[in-house]
PDB file of C-alpha atoms in Angstrom:
ATOM      1  CA  MET A   1      77.956 -41.350 149.218  1.00 54.00           C
ATOM      2  CA  SER A   2      75.217 -39.082 150.555  1.00 74.00           C
ATOM      3  CA  GLN A   3      74.832 -35.459 149.564  1.00 93.00           C
ATOM      4  CA  VAL A   4      76.933 -32.714 151.764  1.00 96.00           C
ATOM      5  CA  MET A   5      74.750 -31.740 154.809  1.00 96.00           C
ATOM      6  CA  SER A   6      75.807 -29.069 157.256  1.00 96.00           C
ATOM      7  CA  PHE A   7      76.557 -30.246 160.682  1.00 96.00           C
ATOM      8  CA  GLN A   8      73.078 -29.276 162.101  1.00 96.00           C
ATOM      9  CA  GLU A   9      71.267 -30.942 159.800  1.00 96.00           C
ATOM     10  CA  MET A  10      73.385 -33.742 161.049  1.00 95.00           C
ATOM     11  CA  GLU A  11      72.282 -33.906 164.169  1.00 94.00           C
ATOM     12  CA  GLN A  12      68.667 -33.087 163.637  1.00 95.00           C
ATOM     13  CA  LYS A  13      68.328 -36.463 161.149  1.00 95.00           C
ATOM     14  CA  TYR A  14      70.839 -38.712 163.201  1.00 95.00           C
ATOM     15  CA  LYS A  15      70.173 -37.917 166.808  1.00 93.00           C
ATOM     16  CA  GLY A  16      71.100 -40.230 169.120  1.00 91.00           C
ATOM     17  CA  GLN A  17      73.716 -42.004 166.657  1.00 94.00           C
ATOM     18  CA  TRP A  18      77.623 -42.312 165.674  1.00 93.00           C
ATOM     19  CA  LEU A  19      78.451 -40.419 162.597  1.00 94.00           C
ATOM     20  CA  LEU A  20      81.634 -41.006 160.239  1.00 94.00           C
ATOM     21  CA  ILE A  21      81.650 -37.898 158.120  1.00 95.00           C
ATOM     22  CA  ALA A  22      84.081 -36.956 155.634  1.00 94.00           C
ATOM     23  CA  TYR A  23      84.113 -33.457 155.860  1.00 94.00           C
ATOM     24  CA  THR A  24      84.539 -30.755 153.235  1.00 94.00           C
ATOM     25  CA  ASP A  25      84.575 -27.493 156.028  1.00 94.00           C
ATOM     26  CA  LEU A  26      85.912 -27.200 159.472  1.00 93.00           C
ATOM     27  CA  ASP A  27      85.240 -24.670 162.019  1.00 92.00           C
ATOM     28  CA  GLU A  28      88.231 -22.483 163.296  1.00 93.00           C
ATOM     29  CA  GLU A  29      87.906 -24.901 166.086  1.00 91.00           C
ATOM     30  CA  MET A  30      88.631 -27.535 163.786  1.00 90.00           C
ATOM     31  CA  GLN A  31      84.797 -28.471 164.130  1.00 92.00           C
ATOM     32  CA  VAL A  32      82.842 -29.883 161.077  1.00 94.00           C
ATOM     33  CA  LYS A  33      80.931 -27.573 159.471  1.00 95.00           C
ATOM     34  CA  GLN A  34      79.529 -29.410 156.740  1.00 96.00           C
ATOM     35  CA  GLY A  35      80.546 -33.026 154.920  1.00 96.00           C
ATOM     36  CA  LYS A  36      79.119 -35.873 153.880  1.00 96.00           C
ATOM     37  CA  ILE A  37      77.436 -39.258 155.891  1.00 96.00           C
ATOM     38  CA  LEU A  38      79.430 -42.049 155.243  1.00 95.00           C
ATOM     39  CA  ALA A  39      78.149 -44.269 157.879  1.00 95.00           C
ATOM     40  CA  HIS A  40      75.972 -44.121 160.876  1.00 95.00           C
ATOM     41  CA  SER A  41      74.930 -46.355 163.812  1.00 94.00           C
ATOM     42  CA  GLN A  42      74.039 -46.299 167.584  1.00 91.00           C
ATOM     43  CA  ASP A  43      76.695 -48.594 167.620  1.00 91.00           C
ATOM     44  CA  LYS A  44      80.102 -47.052 167.472  1.00 89.00           C
ATOM     45  CA  GLU A  45      81.805 -50.729 166.276  1.00 91.00           C
ATOM     46  CA  GLN A  46      79.899 -50.354 163.202  1.00 94.00           C
ATOM     47  CA  ILE A  47      81.735 -46.883 162.473  1.00 92.00           C
ATOM     48  CA  TYR A  48      84.653 -48.089 163.268  1.00 91.00           C
ATOM     49  CA  GLN A  49      84.475 -51.193 161.005  1.00 92.00           C
ATOM     50  CA  ALA A  50      82.864 -48.579 157.966  1.00 93.00           C
ATOM     51  CA  LEU A  51      86.170 -46.692 159.230  1.00 90.00           C
ATOM     52  CA  GLU A  52      88.610 -49.160 158.152  1.00 89.00           C
ATOM     53  CA  SER A  53      87.483 -49.311 154.606  1.00 89.00           C
ATOM     54  CA  VAL A  54      88.225 -45.702 154.222  1.00 90.00           C
ATOM     55  CA  LYS A  55      91.183 -44.206 152.525  1.00 88.00           C
ATOM     56  CA  TYR A  56      92.364 -40.884 151.125  1.00 89.00           C
ATOM     57  CA  ILE A  57      90.499 -38.541 152.575  1.00 90.00           C
ATOM     58  CA  PRO A  58      89.815 -36.535 155.858  1.00 92.00           C
ATOM     59  CA  VAL A  59      87.107 -38.280 158.115  1.00 93.00           C
ATOM     60  CA  ALA A  60      85.531 -37.431 161.319  1.00 92.00           C
ATOM     61  CA  ILE A  61      84.118 -39.556 163.653  1.00 92.00           C
ATOM     62  CA  GLU A  62      81.204 -37.281 166.003  1.00 92.00           C
ATOM     63  CA  PHE A  63      78.314 -38.863 168.385  1.00 91.00           C
ATOM     64  CA  VAL A  64      74.981 -36.712 167.908  1.00 91.00           C
ATOM     65  CA  GLY A  65      72.768 -36.886 171.102  1.00 83.00           C
ATOM     66  CA  GLU A  66      73.041 -35.862 174.464  1.00 77.00           C
ATOM     67  CA  PHE A  67      76.783 -36.850 175.669  1.00 63.00           C
ATOM     68  CA  VAL A  68      76.942 -37.751 179.062  1.00 57.00           C
ATOM     69  CA  GLU A  69      80.508 -36.484 181.030  1.00 51.00           C
ATOM     70  CA  GLU A  70      82.127 -40.468 181.260  1.00 48.00           C
ATOM     71  CA  MET A  71      81.639 -40.596 177.678  1.00 51.00           C
ATOM     72  CA  ASP A  72      84.881 -38.596 176.503  1.00 47.00           C
ATOM     73  CA  TYR A  73      87.134 -40.962 178.901  1.00 47.00           C
ATOM     74  CA  ILE A  74      85.919 -44.218 177.803  1.00 49.00           C
ATOM     75  CA  LEU A  75      86.015 -42.847 173.991  1.00 53.00           C
ATOM     76  CA  LEU A  76      89.689 -41.613 174.429  1.00 52.00           C
ATOM     77  CA  ASN A  77      90.545 -44.801 176.179  1.00 52.00           C
ATOM     78  CA  ASP A  78      88.749 -46.590 173.067  1.00 57.00           C
ATOM     79  CA  VAL A  79      90.881 -44.424 170.299  1.00 54.00           C
ATOM     80  CA  VAL A  80      93.693 -44.939 172.287  1.00 50.00           C
ATOM     81  CA  ASP A  81      93.730 -48.206 172.612  1.00 55.00           C
ATOM     82  CA  ARG A  82      92.693 -48.951 169.060  1.00 56.00           C
ATOM     83  CA  PHE A  83      95.765 -47.030 167.534  1.00 52.00           C
ATOM     84  CA  TYR A  84      98.521 -47.483 170.130  1.00 50.00           C
ATOM     85  CA  GLY A  85      97.744 -50.558 171.734  1.00 50.00           C
ATOM     86  CA  ALA A  86      96.034 -52.120 175.384  1.00 46.00           C
ATOM     87  CA  LEU A  87      96.795 -49.447 177.603  1.00 43.00           C
ATOM     88  CA  ALA A  88      99.102 -50.590 180.612  1.00 43.00           C
ATOM     89  CA  ASP A  89      97.298 -50.010 183.943  1.00 42.00           C
ATOM     90  CA  ASP A  90      94.238 -48.313 182.182  1.00 45.00           C
ATOM     91  CA  ARG A  91      96.206 -45.266 182.142  1.00 46.00           C
ATOM     92  CA  ILE A  92      95.562 -42.391 179.178  1.00 43.00           C
ATOM     93  CA  LEU A  93      98.531 -41.491 177.433  1.00 43.00           C
ATOM     94  CA  VAL A  94      98.399 -38.172 175.717  1.00 43.00           C
ATOM     95  CA  LYS A  95     100.907 -37.077 172.944  1.00 41.00           C
ATOM     96  CA  LYS A  96     102.179 -33.909 173.194  1.00 39.00           C
ATOM     97  CA  SER A  97     104.945 -32.603 170.566  1.00 41.00           C
ATOM     98  CA  ASP A  98     106.985 -35.357 170.022  1.00 43.00           C
ATOM     99  CA  GLU A  99     106.982 -37.093 173.622  1.00 45.00           C
ATOM    100  CA  LEU A 100     103.937 -39.179 175.561  1.00 42.00           C
ATOM    101  CA  GLU A 101     102.532 -37.971 178.613  1.00 44.00           C
ATOM    102  CA  GLU A 102     100.767 -40.114 181.156  1.00 45.00           C
ATOM    103  CA  VAL A 103      97.908 -38.333 182.956  1.00 43.00           C
TER     104      VAL A 103
END
Protein backbone atom coordinates (compact mmCIF):
# COMPACT_ATOMS: atom_id res chain seq x y z
CA MET A 1 0.00 0.00 0.00
CA SER A 2 1.21 3.52 -0.73
CA GLN A 3 2.10 6.18 1.82
CA VAL A 4 -0.43 8.53 3.39
CA MET A 5 -0.93 11.62 1.20
CA SER A 6 -3.02 14.76 1.53
CA PHE A 7 -5.83 15.12 -0.99
CA GLN A 8 -4.00 18.08 -2.52
CA GLU A 9 -0.95 15.84 -3.14
CA MET A 10 -3.23 13.23 -4.74
CA GLU A 11 -4.73 15.88 -7.03
CA GLN A 12 -1.27 16.98 -8.19
CA LYS A 13 0.14 13.48 -8.68
CA TYR A 14 -2.91 11.79 -10.26
CA LYS A 15 -4.58 14.64 -12.18
CA GLY A 16 -7.17 13.35 -14.67
CA GLN A 17 -7.54 9.96 -12.97
CA TRP A 18 -10.00 8.05 -10.85
CA LEU A 19 -8.72 7.16 -7.38
CA LEU A 20 -9.65 4.46 -4.89
CA ILE A 21 -8.59 5.91 -1.55
CA ALA A 22 -8.35 4.25 1.87
CA TYR A 23 -9.00 7.48 3.71
CA THR A 24 -7.46 8.21 7.09
CA ASP A 25 -9.05 11.61 7.66
CA LEU A 26 -12.20 13.42 6.49
CA ASP A 27 -13.19 17.06 6.88
CA GLU A 28 -16.44 18.28 8.42
CA GLU A 29 -18.16 17.91 5.03
CA MET A 30 -17.04 14.26 4.76
CA GLN A 31 -14.52 15.04 2.03
CA VAL A 32 -11.22 13.16 1.98
CA LYS A 33 -8.42 15.14 3.63
CA GLN A 34 -5.79 12.40 3.49
CA GLY A 35 -5.38 8.72 2.83
CA LYS A 36 -3.57 6.01 0.91
CA ILE A 37 -4.06 5.32 -2.80
CA LEU A 38 -5.25 1.74 -3.33
CA ALA A 39 -5.72 2.12 -7.11
CA HIS A 40 -5.63 4.84 -9.75
CA SER A 41 -6.66 4.81 -13.39
CA GLN A 42 -8.14 6.91 -16.16
CA ASP A 43 -10.68 4.09 -16.55
CA LYS A 44 -13.21 4.03 -13.70
CA GLU A 45 -14.01 0.36 -14.47
CA GLN A 46 -10.54 -0.55 -13.19
CA ILE A 47 -11.32 1.30 -9.96
CA TYR A 48 -14.58 -0.66 -9.56
CA GLN A 49 -12.65 -3.90 -10.15
CA ALA A 50 -10.13 -2.92 -7.47
CA LEU A 51 -13.00 -2.03 -5.11
CA GLU A 52 -14.26 -5.62 -5.26
CA SER A 53 -11.15 -6.83 -3.41
CA VAL A 54 -11.33 -4.22 -0.63
CA LYS A 55 -12.87 -5.31 2.65
CA TYR A 56 -13.18 -3.84 6.13
CA ILE A 57 -11.56 -0.47 5.47
CA PRO A 58 -13.25 2.85 4.75
CA VAL A 59 -12.72 3.89 1.14
CA ALA A 60 -13.70 6.68 -1.22
CA ILE A 61 -13.73 6.91 -5.00
CA GLU A 62 -12.70 10.32 -6.30
CA PHE A 63 -12.01 11.79 -9.72
CA VAL A 64 -9.22 14.35 -9.70
CA GLY A 65 -9.28 16.67 -12.64
CA GLU A 66 -11.79 18.69 -14.61
CA PHE A 67 -15.25 17.40 -13.82
CA VAL A 68 -17.91 18.23 -16.39
CA GLU A 69 -21.46 18.76 -15.14
CA GLU A 70 -22.88 15.72 -16.97
CA MET A 71 -20.52 13.42 -15.02
CA ASP A 72 -22.59 13.95 -11.84
CA TYR A 73 -25.61 12.30 -13.48
CA ILE A 74 -23.59 9.57 -15.18
CA LEU A 75 -21.67 8.69 -12.03
CA LEU A 76 -24.79 8.65 -9.83
CA ASN A 77 -26.63 6.42 -12.33
CA ASP A 78 -23.64 4.08 -12.53
CA VAL A 79 -23.30 3.76 -8.75
CA VAL A 80 -27.03 3.24 -8.21
CA ASP A 81 -27.13 0.69 -11.02
CA ARG A 82 -24.19 -1.28 -9.63
CA PHE A 83 -25.44 -1.41 -6.06
CA TYR A 84 -29.25 -1.40 -6.45
CA GLY A 85 -29.78 -3.18 -9.76
CA ALA A 86 -30.82 -1.87 -13.15
CA LEU A 87 -32.73 1.38 -13.20
CA ALA A 88 -36.25 1.25 -14.54
CA ASP A 89 -36.78 3.90 -17.24
CA ASP A 90 -33.42 5.51 -16.37
CA ARG A 91 -34.90 7.09 -13.25
CA ILE A 92 -32.63 8.00 -10.37
CA LEU A 93 -33.61 6.72 -6.96
CA VAL A 94 -32.43 8.71 -3.96
CA LYS A 95 -32.49 7.17 -0.50
CA LYS A 96 -33.90 9.47 2.16
CA SER A 97 -34.28 8.01 5.63
CA ASP A 98 -35.79 4.55 5.11
CA GLU A 99 -37.67 5.19 1.89
CA LEU A 100 -36.72 5.58 -1.74
CA GLU A 101 -37.85 8.71 -3.54
CA GLU A 102 -37.91 9.15 -7.29
CA VAL A 103 -36.39 12.31 -8.70
